[in-house]
Coordinates of C-alpha atoms in Angstrom, one line a residue:
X1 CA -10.5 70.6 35.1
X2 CA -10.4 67.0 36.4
X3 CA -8.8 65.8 33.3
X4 CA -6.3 68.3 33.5
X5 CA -5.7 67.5 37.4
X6 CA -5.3 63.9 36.1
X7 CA -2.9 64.6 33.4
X8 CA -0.7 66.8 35.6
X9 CA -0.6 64.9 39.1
X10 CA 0.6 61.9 36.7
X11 CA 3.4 64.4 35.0
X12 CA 3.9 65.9 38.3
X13 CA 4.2 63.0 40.7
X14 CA 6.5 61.3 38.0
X15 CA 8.8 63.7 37.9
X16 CA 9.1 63.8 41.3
X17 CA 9.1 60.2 41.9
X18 CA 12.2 59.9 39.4
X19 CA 14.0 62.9 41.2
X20 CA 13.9 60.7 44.3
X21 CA 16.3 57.9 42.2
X22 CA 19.2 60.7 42.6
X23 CA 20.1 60.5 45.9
X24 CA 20.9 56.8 45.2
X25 CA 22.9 57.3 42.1
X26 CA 25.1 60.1 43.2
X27 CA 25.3 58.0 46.5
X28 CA 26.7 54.8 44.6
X29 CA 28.4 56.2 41.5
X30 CA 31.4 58.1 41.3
X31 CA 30.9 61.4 39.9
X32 CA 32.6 60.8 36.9
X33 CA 30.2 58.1 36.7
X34 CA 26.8 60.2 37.2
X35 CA 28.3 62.5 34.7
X36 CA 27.8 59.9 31.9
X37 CA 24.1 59.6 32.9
X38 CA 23.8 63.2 33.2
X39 CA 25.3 63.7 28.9
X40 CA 23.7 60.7 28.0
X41 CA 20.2 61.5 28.9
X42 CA 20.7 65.5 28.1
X43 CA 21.0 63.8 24.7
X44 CA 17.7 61.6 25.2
X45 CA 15.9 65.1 25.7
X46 CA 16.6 66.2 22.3
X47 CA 16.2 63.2 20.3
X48 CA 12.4 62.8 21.6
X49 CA 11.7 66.1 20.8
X50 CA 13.3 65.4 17.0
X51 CA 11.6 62.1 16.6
X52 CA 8.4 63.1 17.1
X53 CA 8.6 66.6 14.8
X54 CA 5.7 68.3 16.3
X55 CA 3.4 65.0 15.3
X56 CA 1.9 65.0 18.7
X57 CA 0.3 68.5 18.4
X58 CA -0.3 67.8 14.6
X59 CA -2.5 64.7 15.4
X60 CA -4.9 66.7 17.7
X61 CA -4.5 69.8 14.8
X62 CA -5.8 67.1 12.1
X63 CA -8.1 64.5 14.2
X64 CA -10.1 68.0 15.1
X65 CA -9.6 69.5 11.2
X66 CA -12.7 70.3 9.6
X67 CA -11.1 69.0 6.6
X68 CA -10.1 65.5 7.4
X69 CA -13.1 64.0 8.8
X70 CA -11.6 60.4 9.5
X71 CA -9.3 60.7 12.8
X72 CA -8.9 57.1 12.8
X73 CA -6.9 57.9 9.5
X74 CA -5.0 61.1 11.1
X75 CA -4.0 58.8 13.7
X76 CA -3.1 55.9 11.8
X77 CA -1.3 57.8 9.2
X78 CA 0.8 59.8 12.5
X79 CA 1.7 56.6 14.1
X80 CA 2.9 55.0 10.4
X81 CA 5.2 58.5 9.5
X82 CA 7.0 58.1 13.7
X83 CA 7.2 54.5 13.3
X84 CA 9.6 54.9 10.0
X85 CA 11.3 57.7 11.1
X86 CA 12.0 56.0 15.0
X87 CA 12.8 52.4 12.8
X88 CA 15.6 54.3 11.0
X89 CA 16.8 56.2 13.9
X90 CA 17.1 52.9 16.2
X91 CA 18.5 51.2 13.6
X92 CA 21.6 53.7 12.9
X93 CA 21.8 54.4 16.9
X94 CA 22.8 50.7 17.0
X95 CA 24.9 50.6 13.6
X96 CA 27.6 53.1 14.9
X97 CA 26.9 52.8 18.9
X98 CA 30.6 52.0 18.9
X99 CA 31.2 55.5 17.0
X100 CA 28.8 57.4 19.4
X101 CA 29.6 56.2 22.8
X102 CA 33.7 56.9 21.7
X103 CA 32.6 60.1 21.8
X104 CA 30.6 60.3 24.7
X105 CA 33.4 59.4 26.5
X106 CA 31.9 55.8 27.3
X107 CA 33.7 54.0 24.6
X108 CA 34.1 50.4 26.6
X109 CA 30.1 50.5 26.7
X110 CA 28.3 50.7 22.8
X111 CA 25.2 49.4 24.9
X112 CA 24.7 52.2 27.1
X113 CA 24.1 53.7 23.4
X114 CA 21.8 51.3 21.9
X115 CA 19.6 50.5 24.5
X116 CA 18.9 54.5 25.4
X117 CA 17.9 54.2 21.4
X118 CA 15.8 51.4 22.0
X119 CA 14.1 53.6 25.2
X120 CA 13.8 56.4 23.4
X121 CA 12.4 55.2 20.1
X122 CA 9.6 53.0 21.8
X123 CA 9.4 56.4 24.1
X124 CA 8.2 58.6 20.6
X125 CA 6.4 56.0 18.9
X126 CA 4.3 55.4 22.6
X127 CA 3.6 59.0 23.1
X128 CA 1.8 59.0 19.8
X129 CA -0.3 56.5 21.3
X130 CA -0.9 58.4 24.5
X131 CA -2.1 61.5 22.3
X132 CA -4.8 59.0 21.3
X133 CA -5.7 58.2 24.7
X134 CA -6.0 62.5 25.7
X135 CA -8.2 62.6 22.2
X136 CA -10.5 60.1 23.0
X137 CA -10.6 61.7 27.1
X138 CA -9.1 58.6 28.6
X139 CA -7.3 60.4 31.2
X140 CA -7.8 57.4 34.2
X141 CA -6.1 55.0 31.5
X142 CA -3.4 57.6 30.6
X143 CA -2.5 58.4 34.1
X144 CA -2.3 54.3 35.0
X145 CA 0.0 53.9 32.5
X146 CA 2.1 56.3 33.6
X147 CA 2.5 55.3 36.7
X148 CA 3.1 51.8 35.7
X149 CA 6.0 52.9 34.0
X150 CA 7.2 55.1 36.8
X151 CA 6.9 52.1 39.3
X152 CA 8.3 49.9 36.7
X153 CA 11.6 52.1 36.3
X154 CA 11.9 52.3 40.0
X155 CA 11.5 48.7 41.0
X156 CA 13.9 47.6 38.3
X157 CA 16.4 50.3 39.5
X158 CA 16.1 49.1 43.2
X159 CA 16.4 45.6 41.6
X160 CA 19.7 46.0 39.6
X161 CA 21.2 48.4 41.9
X162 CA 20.2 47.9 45.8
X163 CA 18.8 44.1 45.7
X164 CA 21.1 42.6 43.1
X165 CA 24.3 43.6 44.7
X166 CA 23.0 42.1 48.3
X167 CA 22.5 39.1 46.6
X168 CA 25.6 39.2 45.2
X169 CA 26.8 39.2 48.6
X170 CA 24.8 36.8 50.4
X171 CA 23.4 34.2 48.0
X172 CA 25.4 34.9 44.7
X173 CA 24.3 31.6 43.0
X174 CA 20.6 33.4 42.4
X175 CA 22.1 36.2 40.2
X176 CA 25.2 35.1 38.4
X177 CA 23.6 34.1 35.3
X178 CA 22.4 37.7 34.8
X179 CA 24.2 39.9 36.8
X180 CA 27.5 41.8 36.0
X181 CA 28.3 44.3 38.7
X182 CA 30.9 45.9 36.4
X183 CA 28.0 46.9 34.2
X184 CA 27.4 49.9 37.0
X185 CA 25.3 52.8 35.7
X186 CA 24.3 50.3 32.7
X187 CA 21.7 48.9 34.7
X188 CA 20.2 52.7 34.9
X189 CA 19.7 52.3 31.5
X190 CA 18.6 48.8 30.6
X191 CA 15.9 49.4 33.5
X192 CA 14.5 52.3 31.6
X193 CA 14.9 50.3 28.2
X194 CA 12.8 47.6 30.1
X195 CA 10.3 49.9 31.6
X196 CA 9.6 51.7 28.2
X197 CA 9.3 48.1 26.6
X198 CA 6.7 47.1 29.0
X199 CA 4.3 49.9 28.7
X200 CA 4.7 49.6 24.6
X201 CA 3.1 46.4 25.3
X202 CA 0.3 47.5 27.6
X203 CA -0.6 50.2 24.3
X204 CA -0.9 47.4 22.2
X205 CA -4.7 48.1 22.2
X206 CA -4.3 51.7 21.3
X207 CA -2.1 50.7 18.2
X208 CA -4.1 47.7 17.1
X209 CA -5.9 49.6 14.0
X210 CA -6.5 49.8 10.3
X211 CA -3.5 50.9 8.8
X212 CA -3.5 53.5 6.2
X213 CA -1.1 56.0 5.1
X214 CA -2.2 59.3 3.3
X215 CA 0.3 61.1 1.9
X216 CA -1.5 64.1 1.0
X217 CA -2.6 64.4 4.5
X218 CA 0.9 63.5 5.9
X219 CA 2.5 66.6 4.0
X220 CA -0.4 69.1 5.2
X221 CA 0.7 68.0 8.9
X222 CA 4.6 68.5 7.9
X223 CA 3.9 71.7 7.0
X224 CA 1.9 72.2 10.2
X225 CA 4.3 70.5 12.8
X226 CA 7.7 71.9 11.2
X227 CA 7.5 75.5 12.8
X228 CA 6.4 73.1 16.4
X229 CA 10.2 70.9 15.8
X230 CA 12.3 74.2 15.3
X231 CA 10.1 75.7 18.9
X232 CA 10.2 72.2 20.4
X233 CA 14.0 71.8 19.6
X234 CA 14.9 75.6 20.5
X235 CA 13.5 75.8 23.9
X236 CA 14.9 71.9 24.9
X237 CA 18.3 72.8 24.1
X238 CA 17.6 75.8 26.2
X239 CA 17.5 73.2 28.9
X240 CA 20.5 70.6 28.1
X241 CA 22.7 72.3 25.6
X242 CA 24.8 72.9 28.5
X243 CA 24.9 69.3 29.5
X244 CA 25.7 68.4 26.2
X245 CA 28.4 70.6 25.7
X246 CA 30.6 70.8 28.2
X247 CA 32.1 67.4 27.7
X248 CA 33.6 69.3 24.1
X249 CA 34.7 72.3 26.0
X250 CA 36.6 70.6 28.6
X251 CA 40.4 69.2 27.5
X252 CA 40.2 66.3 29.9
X253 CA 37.6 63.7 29.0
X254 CA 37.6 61.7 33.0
X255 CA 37.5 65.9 34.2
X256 CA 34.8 66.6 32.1
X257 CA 32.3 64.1 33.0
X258 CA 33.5 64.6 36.7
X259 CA 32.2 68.2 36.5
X260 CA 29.0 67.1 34.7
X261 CA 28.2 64.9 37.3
X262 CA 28.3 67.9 39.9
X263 CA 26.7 69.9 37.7
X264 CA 23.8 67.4 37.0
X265 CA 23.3 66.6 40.7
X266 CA 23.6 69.7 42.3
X267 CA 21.2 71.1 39.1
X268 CA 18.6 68.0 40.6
X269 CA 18.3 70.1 43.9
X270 CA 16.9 72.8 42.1
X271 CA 14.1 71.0 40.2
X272 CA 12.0 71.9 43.4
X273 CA 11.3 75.1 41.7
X274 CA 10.7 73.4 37.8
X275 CA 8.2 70.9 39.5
X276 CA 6.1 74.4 41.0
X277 CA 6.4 75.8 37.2
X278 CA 5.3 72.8 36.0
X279 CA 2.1 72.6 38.6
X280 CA 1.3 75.9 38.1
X281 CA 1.4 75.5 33.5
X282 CA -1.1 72.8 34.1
X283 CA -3.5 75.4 35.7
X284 CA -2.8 79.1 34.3
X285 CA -2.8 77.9 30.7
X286 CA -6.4 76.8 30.8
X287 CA -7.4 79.8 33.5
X288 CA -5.8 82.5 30.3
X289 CA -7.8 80.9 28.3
X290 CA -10.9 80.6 29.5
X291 CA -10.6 83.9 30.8
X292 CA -10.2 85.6 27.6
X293 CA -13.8 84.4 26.5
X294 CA -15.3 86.3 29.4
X295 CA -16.6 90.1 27.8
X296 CA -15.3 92.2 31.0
X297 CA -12.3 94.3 31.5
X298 CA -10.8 93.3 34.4
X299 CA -9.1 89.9 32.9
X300 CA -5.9 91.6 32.0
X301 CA -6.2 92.6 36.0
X302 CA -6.2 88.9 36.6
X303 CA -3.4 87.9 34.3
X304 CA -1.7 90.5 36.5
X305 CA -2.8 89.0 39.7
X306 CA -1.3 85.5 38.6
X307 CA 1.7 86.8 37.7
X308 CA 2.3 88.5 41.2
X309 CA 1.0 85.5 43.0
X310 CA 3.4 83.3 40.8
X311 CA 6.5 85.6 42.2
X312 CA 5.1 85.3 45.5
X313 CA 5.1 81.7 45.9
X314 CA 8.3 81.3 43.5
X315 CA 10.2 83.8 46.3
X316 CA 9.1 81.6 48.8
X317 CA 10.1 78.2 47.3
X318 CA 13.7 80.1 46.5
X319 CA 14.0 81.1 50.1
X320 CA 12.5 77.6 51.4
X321 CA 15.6 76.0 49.6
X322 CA 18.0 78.2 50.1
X323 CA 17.7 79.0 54.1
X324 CA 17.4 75.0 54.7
X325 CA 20.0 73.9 51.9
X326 CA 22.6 72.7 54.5
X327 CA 19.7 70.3 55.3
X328 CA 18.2 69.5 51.5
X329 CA 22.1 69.1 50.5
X330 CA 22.3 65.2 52.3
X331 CA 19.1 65.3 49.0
X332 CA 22.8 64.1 46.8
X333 CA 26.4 62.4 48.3
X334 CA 28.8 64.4 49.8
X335 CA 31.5 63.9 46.9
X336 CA 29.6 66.4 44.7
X337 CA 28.9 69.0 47.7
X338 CA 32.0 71.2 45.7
X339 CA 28.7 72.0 43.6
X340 CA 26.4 73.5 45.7
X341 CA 27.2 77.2 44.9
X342 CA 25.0 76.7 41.7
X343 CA 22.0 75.7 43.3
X344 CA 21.1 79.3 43.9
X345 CA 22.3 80.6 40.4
X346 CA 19.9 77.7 38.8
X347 CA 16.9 78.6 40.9
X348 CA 16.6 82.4 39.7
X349 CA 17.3 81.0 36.4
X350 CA 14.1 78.9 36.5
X351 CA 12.4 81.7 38.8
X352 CA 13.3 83.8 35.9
X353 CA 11.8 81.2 33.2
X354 CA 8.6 80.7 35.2
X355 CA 8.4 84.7 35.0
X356 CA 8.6 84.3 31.4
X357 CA 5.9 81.4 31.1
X358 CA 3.7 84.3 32.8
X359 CA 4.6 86.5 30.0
X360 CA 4.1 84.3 26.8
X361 CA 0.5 84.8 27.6
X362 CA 0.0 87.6 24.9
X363 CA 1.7 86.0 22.2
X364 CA -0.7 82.8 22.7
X365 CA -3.7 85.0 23.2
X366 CA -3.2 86.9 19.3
X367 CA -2.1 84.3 17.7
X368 CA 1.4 85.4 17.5
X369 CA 3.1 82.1 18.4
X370 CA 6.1 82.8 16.2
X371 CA 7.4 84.9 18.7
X372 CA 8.1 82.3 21.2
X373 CA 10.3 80.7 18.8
X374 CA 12.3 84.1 18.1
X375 CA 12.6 84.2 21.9
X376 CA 13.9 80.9 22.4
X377 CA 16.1 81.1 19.7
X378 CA 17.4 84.1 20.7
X379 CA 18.1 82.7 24.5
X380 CA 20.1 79.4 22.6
X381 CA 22.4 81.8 21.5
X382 CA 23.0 83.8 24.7
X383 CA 23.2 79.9 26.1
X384 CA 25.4 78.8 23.3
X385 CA 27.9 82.2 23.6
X386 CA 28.2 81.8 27.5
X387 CA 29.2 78.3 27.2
X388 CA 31.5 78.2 24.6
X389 CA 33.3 81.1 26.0
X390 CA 33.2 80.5 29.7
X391 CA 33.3 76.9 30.4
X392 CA 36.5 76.3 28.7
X393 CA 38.1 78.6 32.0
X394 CA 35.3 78.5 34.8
X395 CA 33.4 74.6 34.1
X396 CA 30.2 73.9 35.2
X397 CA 30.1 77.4 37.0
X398 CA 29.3 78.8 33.7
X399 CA 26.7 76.8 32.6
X400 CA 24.6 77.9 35.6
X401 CA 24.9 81.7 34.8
X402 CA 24.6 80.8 31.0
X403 CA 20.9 79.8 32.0
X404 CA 20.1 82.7 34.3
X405 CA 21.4 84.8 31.2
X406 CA 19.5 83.1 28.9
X407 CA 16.2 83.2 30.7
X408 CA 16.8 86.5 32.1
X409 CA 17.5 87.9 28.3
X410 CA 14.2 85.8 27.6
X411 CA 11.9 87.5 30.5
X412 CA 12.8 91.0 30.0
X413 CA 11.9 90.6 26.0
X414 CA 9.3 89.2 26.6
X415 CA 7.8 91.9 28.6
X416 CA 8.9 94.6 26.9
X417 CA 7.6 93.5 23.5
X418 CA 4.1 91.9 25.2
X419 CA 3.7 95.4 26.5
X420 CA 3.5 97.0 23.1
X421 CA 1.7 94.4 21.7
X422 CA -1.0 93.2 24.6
X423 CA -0.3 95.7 27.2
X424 CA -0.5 94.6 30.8
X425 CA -0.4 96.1 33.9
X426 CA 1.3 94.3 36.2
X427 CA 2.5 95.9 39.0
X428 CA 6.2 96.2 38.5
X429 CA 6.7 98.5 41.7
X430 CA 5.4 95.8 44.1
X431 CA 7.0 92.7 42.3
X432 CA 10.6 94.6 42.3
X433 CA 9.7 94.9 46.3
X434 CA 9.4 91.4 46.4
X435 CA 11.9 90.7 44.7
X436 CA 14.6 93.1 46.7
X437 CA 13.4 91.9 49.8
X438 CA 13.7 88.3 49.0
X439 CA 17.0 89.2 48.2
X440 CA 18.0 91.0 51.1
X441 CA 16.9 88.5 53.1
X442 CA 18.8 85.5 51.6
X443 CA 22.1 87.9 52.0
X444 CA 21.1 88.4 55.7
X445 CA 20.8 84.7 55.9
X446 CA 24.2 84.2 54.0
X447 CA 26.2 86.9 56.0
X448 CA 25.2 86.6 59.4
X449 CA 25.7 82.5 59.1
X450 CA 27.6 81.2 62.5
X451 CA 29.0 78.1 63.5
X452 CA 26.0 76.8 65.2
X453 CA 23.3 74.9 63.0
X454 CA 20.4 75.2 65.5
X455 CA 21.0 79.1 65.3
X456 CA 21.2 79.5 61.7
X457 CA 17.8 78.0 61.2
X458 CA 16.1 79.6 64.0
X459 CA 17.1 83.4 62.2
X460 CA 16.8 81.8 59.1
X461 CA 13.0 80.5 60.1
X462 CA 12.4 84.2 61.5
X463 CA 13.3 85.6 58.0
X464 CA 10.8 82.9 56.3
X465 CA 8.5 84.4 58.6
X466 CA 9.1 88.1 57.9
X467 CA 9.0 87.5 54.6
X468 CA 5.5 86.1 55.0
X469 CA 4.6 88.8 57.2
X470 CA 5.5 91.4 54.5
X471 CA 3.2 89.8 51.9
X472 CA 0.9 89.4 54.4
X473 CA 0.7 93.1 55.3
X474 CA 0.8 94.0 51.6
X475 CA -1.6 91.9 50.2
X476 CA -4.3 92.5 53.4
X477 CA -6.0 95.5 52.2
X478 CA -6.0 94.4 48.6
X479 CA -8.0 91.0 50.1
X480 CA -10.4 93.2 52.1
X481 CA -10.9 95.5 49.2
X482 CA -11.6 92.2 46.9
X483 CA -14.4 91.4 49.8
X484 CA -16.0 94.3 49.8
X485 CA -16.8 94.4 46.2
X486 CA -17.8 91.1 46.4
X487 CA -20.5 91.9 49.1

């Protein structure tokens, strides 16, 4: 448990900590601008999951394999078949960057290209390294490195794009010789190339070892990590085939990127509700299974119980954001405030996904993985249908209700097969009363709205509160009741 508390405050707090860099993009860059950032590192998302090709999971399969009895050679022989692969990828990333940012609709700029191929290259071939570090329970040295490279990302960001342009200003004779201020969101990405550069020298220790390649063991862990790419790549695209789309579905290059950069920023409000999911992974996947060793019959009672406490505290967040959004709004610049109407579309969508993270529990507890990918799959191609259909009319609108489709389609599958294959009992009655009532409430909120800000947060406050109250009452008895057979 304190490993895992480790491992997710660094995750946790880092993707926070980077969330906090918005404000100052969409506050100095155009959202035309932003929207570049936005496609570009959509794209990023992908590629890491493609260059590493399930290797990470396949080095703890292998280094733990009762098989291969020399993890130094698993490792070594891991790091070897990502180093080639990221070599060759680099390499062509920087060959045609011309080619590829033409088409990205940042043609004048080849190096935004190469140098996000440079980040993420050292990004796959360092994350093979920190597996090493979680197999040999180095969690303090792990986490230190993270945050290195989330202060390191930062600092050069304020450097390039607060401190430079002051200087520029006041004593411009300090920063000429390295400072273009035409090179705008460029500097976004040379600070993460730098960053990512920096820590692959810290991991230098990690990667000093024998080298030794063995093939035969190298096409055992293809055959292993293969299903893990078409999963990996499935349910990332979930996430960003939107943002990588839309700039092919809109006529208008300048209009497309525009709406991207809405999208993206106003999508950034919402991650309040991914960085709750992602807290609560870090502690219900090792709760399910431990729980499932334990010989008595009320564990499927607590997989319930987690799932209703998850929609309690999911509601809440929901209504948190959305009754005080004309305060978390100033979170982004006023240009892209024409976006706001997706913020509440995007948080049931990841509501609905967190729902379904609650629900893959009985396909990881028998062994039936494969159905994750057949659900995640399946929700690409509600994403992919949506898109391609609706954007082209409605923009960025339709990429929001393409993920609330998508995870929706994915939640109510999930539960309907789980229940035939690890039945469950979760209380559906009480969970569709939260649910409603959350509901209600935020249309209360929305409808009886005035002209008067200190009056729409006091009612919106009281319906926070009678929210609370109502989970309070309902809950009460079950608490007392959960005493008493204690005592």
């Amino acid at each position: 448990m304190k490993d895992t508390a480790i491992y997710g405050v660094s995750s946790i707090v880092g993707r926070f900590l980077n969330w906090c860099l918005v404000p100052m993009y969409t506050y100095l860059f155009a959202a035309e601008q932003y929207g570049i950032v936005t496609n570009i590192y959509a794209y990023v998302a992908l590629v890491l999951i493609i260059l590493l090709y399930g290797m990470e999971t396949g080095f703890f399969r292998f280094a733990n394999h009762e098989r291969w009895d020399n993890p130094m050679q698993v490792y070594s022989t891991t790091l070897i078949s990502v180093g080639t692969t990221t070599i060759i990828f680099v390499a062509l990333a920087c060959l045609f960057s011309p080619q590829i940012a033409q088409a990205l609709n940042c043609g004048d700029h080849p190096s935004f290209i190469w140098m996000m191929a440079v980040a993420v290259g050292i990004d796959a071939y360092s994350s093979i390294a920190f597996s090493y570090l979680r197999y040999k329970k180095r969690p303090v040295r792990f986490a230190t490195l993270k945050f290195i490279n989330i202060g390191l990302n930062i600092g050069l960001n304020l450097l390039f794009l607060i401190v430079c342009p002051w200087l520029q200003r006041e004593a411009p004779g300090l920063i000429d010789w390295f400072y273009d201020a035409d090179f705008g969101i460029g500097y976004i990405f040379l600070a993460n190339m730098l960053s990512s550069m920096a820590i692959m020298l810290m991991l230098l220790p990690e990667l000093r070892v024998n080298y030794s390649f063995n093939s035969r063991l190298w096409r055992e862990m293809i055959r292993y990590s293969f299903p893990l790419l078409i999963l990996g790549v499935a349910g990332i695209m979930n996430q960003t085939i939107d943002k990588i789309l839309l700039p092919f579905l809109i006529d208008d290059p300048t209009e497309a990127s525009r709406q991207l950069g809405i999208y993206g920023a106003n999508y950034k409000i919402a991650i309040v509700m991914v960085m709750f999911i992602q807290a609560f992974r870090f502690a219900y996947e090792p709760f399910i299974f431990d729980k499932n060793k334990e010989s008595g019959g009320d564990k499927r009672q607590a997989y319930s119980d987690a799932m209703k406490f998850f929609v309690i505290f999911g509601l809440f967040i929901f209504l948190g954001v959305m009754f005080f959004l004309d305060l978390l709004k100033y979170f982004i610049s006023p240009r892209y405030f024409s976006g706001l109407q997706v913020v509440p579309i995007v948080m049931a969508a990841e509501f609905f996904f967190g729902i379904f993270f609650n629900l893959s529990l009985w396909y990881k507890l028998t062994d039936r993985t494969i159905w994750g990918t057949w659900f995640s799959l399946g929700g690409l191609a509600i994403t992919l249908a949506i898109n391609i259909i609706f954007v082209p009319h409605y923009g960025y609108i339709a990429c929001a209700w393409a993920a609330l489709c998508c995870y929706g389609a994915m939640m109510v599958a999930s539960y309907l097969i789980g229940q035939k294959k690890y039945p469950i009992n979760y209380d559906l009655r009480r969970l569709g009363l939260y649910i409603l009532c959350a509901g209600a409430l935020y249309g209360i909120a929305t409808l009886a709205t005035t002209d008067i800000e200190i009056v729409n947060y006091l009612l919106r406050s009281l319906l926070l509160v009678a929210f609370g109250a109502l989970i309070w009452v309902k809950e009460k008895p079950l608490s007392r009741h959960s005493v008493k057979k204690t005592e």
